[in-house]
Short mmCIF file of C-alpha atoms and ligand atoms in Angstrom, two decimals:
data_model
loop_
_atom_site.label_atom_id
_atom_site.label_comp_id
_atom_site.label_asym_id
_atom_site.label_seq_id
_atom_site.Cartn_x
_atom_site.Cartn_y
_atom_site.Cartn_z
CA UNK A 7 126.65 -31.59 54.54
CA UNK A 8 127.76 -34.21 52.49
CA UNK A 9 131.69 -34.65 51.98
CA UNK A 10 133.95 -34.11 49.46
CA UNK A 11 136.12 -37.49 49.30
CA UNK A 12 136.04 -41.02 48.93
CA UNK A 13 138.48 -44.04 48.98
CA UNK A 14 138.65 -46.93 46.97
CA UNK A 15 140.61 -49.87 46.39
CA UNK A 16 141.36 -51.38 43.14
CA UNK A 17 141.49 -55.06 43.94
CA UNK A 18 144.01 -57.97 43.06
CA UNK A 19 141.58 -59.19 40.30
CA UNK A 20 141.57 -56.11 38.32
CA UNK A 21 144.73 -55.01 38.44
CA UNK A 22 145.74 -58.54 37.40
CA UNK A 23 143.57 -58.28 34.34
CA UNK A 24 144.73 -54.71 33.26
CA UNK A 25 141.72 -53.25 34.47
CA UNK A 26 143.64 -49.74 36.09
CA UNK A 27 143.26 -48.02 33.55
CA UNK A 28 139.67 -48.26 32.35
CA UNK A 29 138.67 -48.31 35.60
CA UNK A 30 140.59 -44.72 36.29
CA UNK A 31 139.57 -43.64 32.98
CA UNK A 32 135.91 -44.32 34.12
CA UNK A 33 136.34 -42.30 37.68
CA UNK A 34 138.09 -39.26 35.27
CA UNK A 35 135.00 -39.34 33.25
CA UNK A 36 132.82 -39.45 36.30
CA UNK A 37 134.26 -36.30 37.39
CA UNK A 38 136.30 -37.26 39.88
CA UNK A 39 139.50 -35.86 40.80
CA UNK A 40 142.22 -38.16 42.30
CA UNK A 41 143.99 -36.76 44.91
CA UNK A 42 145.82 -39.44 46.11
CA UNK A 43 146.69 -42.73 44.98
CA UNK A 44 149.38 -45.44 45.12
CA UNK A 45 150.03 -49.46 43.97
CA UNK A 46 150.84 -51.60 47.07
CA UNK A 47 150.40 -55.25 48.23
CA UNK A 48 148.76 -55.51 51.08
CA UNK A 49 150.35 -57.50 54.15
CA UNK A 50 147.86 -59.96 56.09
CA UNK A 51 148.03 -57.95 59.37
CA UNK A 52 147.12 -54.56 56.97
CA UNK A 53 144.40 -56.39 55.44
CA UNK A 54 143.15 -58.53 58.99
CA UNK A 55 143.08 -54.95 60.42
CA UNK A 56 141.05 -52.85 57.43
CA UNK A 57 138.78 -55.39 56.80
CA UNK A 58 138.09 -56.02 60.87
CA UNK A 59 134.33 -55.39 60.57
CA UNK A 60 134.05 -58.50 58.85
CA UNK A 61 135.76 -60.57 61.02
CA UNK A 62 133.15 -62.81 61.54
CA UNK A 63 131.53 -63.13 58.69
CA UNK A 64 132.18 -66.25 56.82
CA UNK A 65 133.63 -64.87 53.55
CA UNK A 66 136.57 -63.15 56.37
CA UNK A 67 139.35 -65.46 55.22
CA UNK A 68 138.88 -65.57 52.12
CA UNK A 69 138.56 -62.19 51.36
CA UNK A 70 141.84 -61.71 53.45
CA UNK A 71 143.74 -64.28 51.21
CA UNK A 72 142.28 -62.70 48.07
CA UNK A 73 143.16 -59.41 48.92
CA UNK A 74 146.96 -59.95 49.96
CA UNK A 75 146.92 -62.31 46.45
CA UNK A 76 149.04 -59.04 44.69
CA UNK A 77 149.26 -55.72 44.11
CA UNK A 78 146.16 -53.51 44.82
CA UNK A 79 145.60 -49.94 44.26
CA UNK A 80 144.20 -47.70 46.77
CA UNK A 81 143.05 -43.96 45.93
CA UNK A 82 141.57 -40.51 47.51
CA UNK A 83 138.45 -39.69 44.93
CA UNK A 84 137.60 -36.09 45.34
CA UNK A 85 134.21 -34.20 44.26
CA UNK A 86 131.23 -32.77 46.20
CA UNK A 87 128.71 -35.71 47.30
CA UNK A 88 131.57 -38.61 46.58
CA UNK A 89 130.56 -41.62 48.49
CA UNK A 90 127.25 -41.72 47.04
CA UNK A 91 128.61 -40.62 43.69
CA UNK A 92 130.88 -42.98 43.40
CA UNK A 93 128.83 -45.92 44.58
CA UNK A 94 126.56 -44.88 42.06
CA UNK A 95 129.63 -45.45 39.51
CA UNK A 96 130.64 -49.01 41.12
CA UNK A 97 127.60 -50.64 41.56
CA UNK A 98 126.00 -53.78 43.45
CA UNK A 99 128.37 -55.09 45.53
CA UNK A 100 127.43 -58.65 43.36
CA UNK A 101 128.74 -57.50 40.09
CA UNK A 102 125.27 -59.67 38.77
CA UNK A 103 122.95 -56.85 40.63
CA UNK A 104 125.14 -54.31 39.40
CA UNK A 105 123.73 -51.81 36.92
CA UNK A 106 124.62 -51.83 33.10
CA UNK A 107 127.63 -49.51 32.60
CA UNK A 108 129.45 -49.71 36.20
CA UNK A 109 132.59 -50.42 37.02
CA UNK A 110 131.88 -53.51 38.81
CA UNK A 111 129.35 -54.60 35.67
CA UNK A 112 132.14 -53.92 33.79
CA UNK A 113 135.18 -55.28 35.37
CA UNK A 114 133.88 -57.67 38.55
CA UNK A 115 134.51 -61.38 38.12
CA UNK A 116 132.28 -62.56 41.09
CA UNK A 117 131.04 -60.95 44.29
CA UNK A 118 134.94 -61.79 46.16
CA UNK A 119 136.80 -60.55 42.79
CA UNK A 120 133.99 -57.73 42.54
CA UNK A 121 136.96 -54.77 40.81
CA UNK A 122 137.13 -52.72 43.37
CA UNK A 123 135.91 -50.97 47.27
CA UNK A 124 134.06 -47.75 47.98
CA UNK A 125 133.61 -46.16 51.10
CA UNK A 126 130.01 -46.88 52.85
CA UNK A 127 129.89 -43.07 54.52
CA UNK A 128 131.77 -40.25 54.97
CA UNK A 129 132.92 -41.49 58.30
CA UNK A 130 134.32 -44.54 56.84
CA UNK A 131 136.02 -42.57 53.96
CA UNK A 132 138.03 -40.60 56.52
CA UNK A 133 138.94 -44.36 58.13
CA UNK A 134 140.11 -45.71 55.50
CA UNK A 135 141.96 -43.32 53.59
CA UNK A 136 143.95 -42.19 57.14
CA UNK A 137 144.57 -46.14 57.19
CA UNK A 138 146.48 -45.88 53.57
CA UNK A 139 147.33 -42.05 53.06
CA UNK A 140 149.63 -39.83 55.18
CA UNK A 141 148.62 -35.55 54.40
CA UNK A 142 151.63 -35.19 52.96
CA UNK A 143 150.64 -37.87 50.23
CA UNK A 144 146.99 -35.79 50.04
CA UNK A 145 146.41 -32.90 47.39
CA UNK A 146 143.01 -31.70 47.46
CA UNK A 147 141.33 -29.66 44.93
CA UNK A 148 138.74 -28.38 47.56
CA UNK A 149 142.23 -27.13 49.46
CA UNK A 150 144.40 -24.03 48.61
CA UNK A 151 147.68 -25.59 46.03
CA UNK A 152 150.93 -24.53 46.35
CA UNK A 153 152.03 -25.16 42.93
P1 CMP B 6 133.88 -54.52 49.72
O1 CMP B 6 132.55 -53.93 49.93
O2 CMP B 6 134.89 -53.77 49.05
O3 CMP B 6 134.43 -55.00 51.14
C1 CMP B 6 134.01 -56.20 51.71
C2 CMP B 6 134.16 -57.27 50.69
O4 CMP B 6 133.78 -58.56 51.07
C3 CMP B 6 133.22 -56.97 49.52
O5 CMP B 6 133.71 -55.86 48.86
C4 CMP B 6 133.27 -58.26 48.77
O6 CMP B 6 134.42 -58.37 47.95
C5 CMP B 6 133.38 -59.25 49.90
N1 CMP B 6 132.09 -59.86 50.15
C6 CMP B 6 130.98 -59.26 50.64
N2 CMP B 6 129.97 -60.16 50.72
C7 CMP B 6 130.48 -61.33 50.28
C8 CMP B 6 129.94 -62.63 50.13
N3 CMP B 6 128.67 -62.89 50.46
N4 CMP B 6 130.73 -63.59 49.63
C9 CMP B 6 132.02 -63.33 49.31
N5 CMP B 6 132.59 -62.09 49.43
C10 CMP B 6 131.83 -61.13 49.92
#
């Protein structure tokens, strides 16, 4: 069964440019529900350590120094199928492949400065929002509220 969240990262670029809000705007419309989100800069040890599966790739160091540039937000994106959703909302990861209408159409400035992350697979949605997000900083819709 597919899961219910996803995590994403608004980068430096867009958040520079003013682009939180129509970018949350656009994941509210979507039908998402945000159930956990927070504006933070991202150290270089943080970012050497979430973005480890690239380490060799040749974009690595850049993409380190671009995302510890300034503040980022990161977010929980709840509703039922999400990663696939919400790459579906995003997408190419080159904002010039991406699809009339997406975020990254939209907002993306290049395939580096490309608006914002999604979570490849329910596996790696778990990773990375554990990485950024302790429970107590969690509040699912698909969980029982206490208020
Ligand atoms: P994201 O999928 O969020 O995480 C890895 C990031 O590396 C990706 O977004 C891009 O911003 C960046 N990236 C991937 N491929 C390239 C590339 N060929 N050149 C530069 N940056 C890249």
């Amino acid at each position: 069964m597919a899961g219910t969240y996803t995590f994403t990262i608004i980068k430096p670029g867009a958040v520079n440019n003013e682009h939180i809000g129509p970018i949350l705007n656009k994941i509210n419309n979507s039908g998402f529900h945000i159930s956990a989100m927070k504006l933070i800069k991202l150290r270089t040890a943080q970012a050497k350590k979430f973005y480890e599966v690239h380490r060799d790739k040749p974009f690595y160091n850049d993409l380190i120094e671009f995302m510890t540039s300034g503040p980022i937000v990161v977010a929980i994106l709840e509703k039922e199928n999400a990663v696939e959703e919400y790459r579906k909302i995003i997408g190419a990861t080159d904002p010039e492949k991406a699809e009339e209408g997406t975020i990254r159409k939209l907002f993306a400035q290049s395939m580096q400065k490309n608006a914002v992350h999604g979570s490849d697979s329910d596996e790696n949605a778990k990773i990375e929002s554990d990485f950024f997000f302790s429970n107590s900083e969690r509040f699912s819709i698909f969980e029982e509220r206490d208020f």
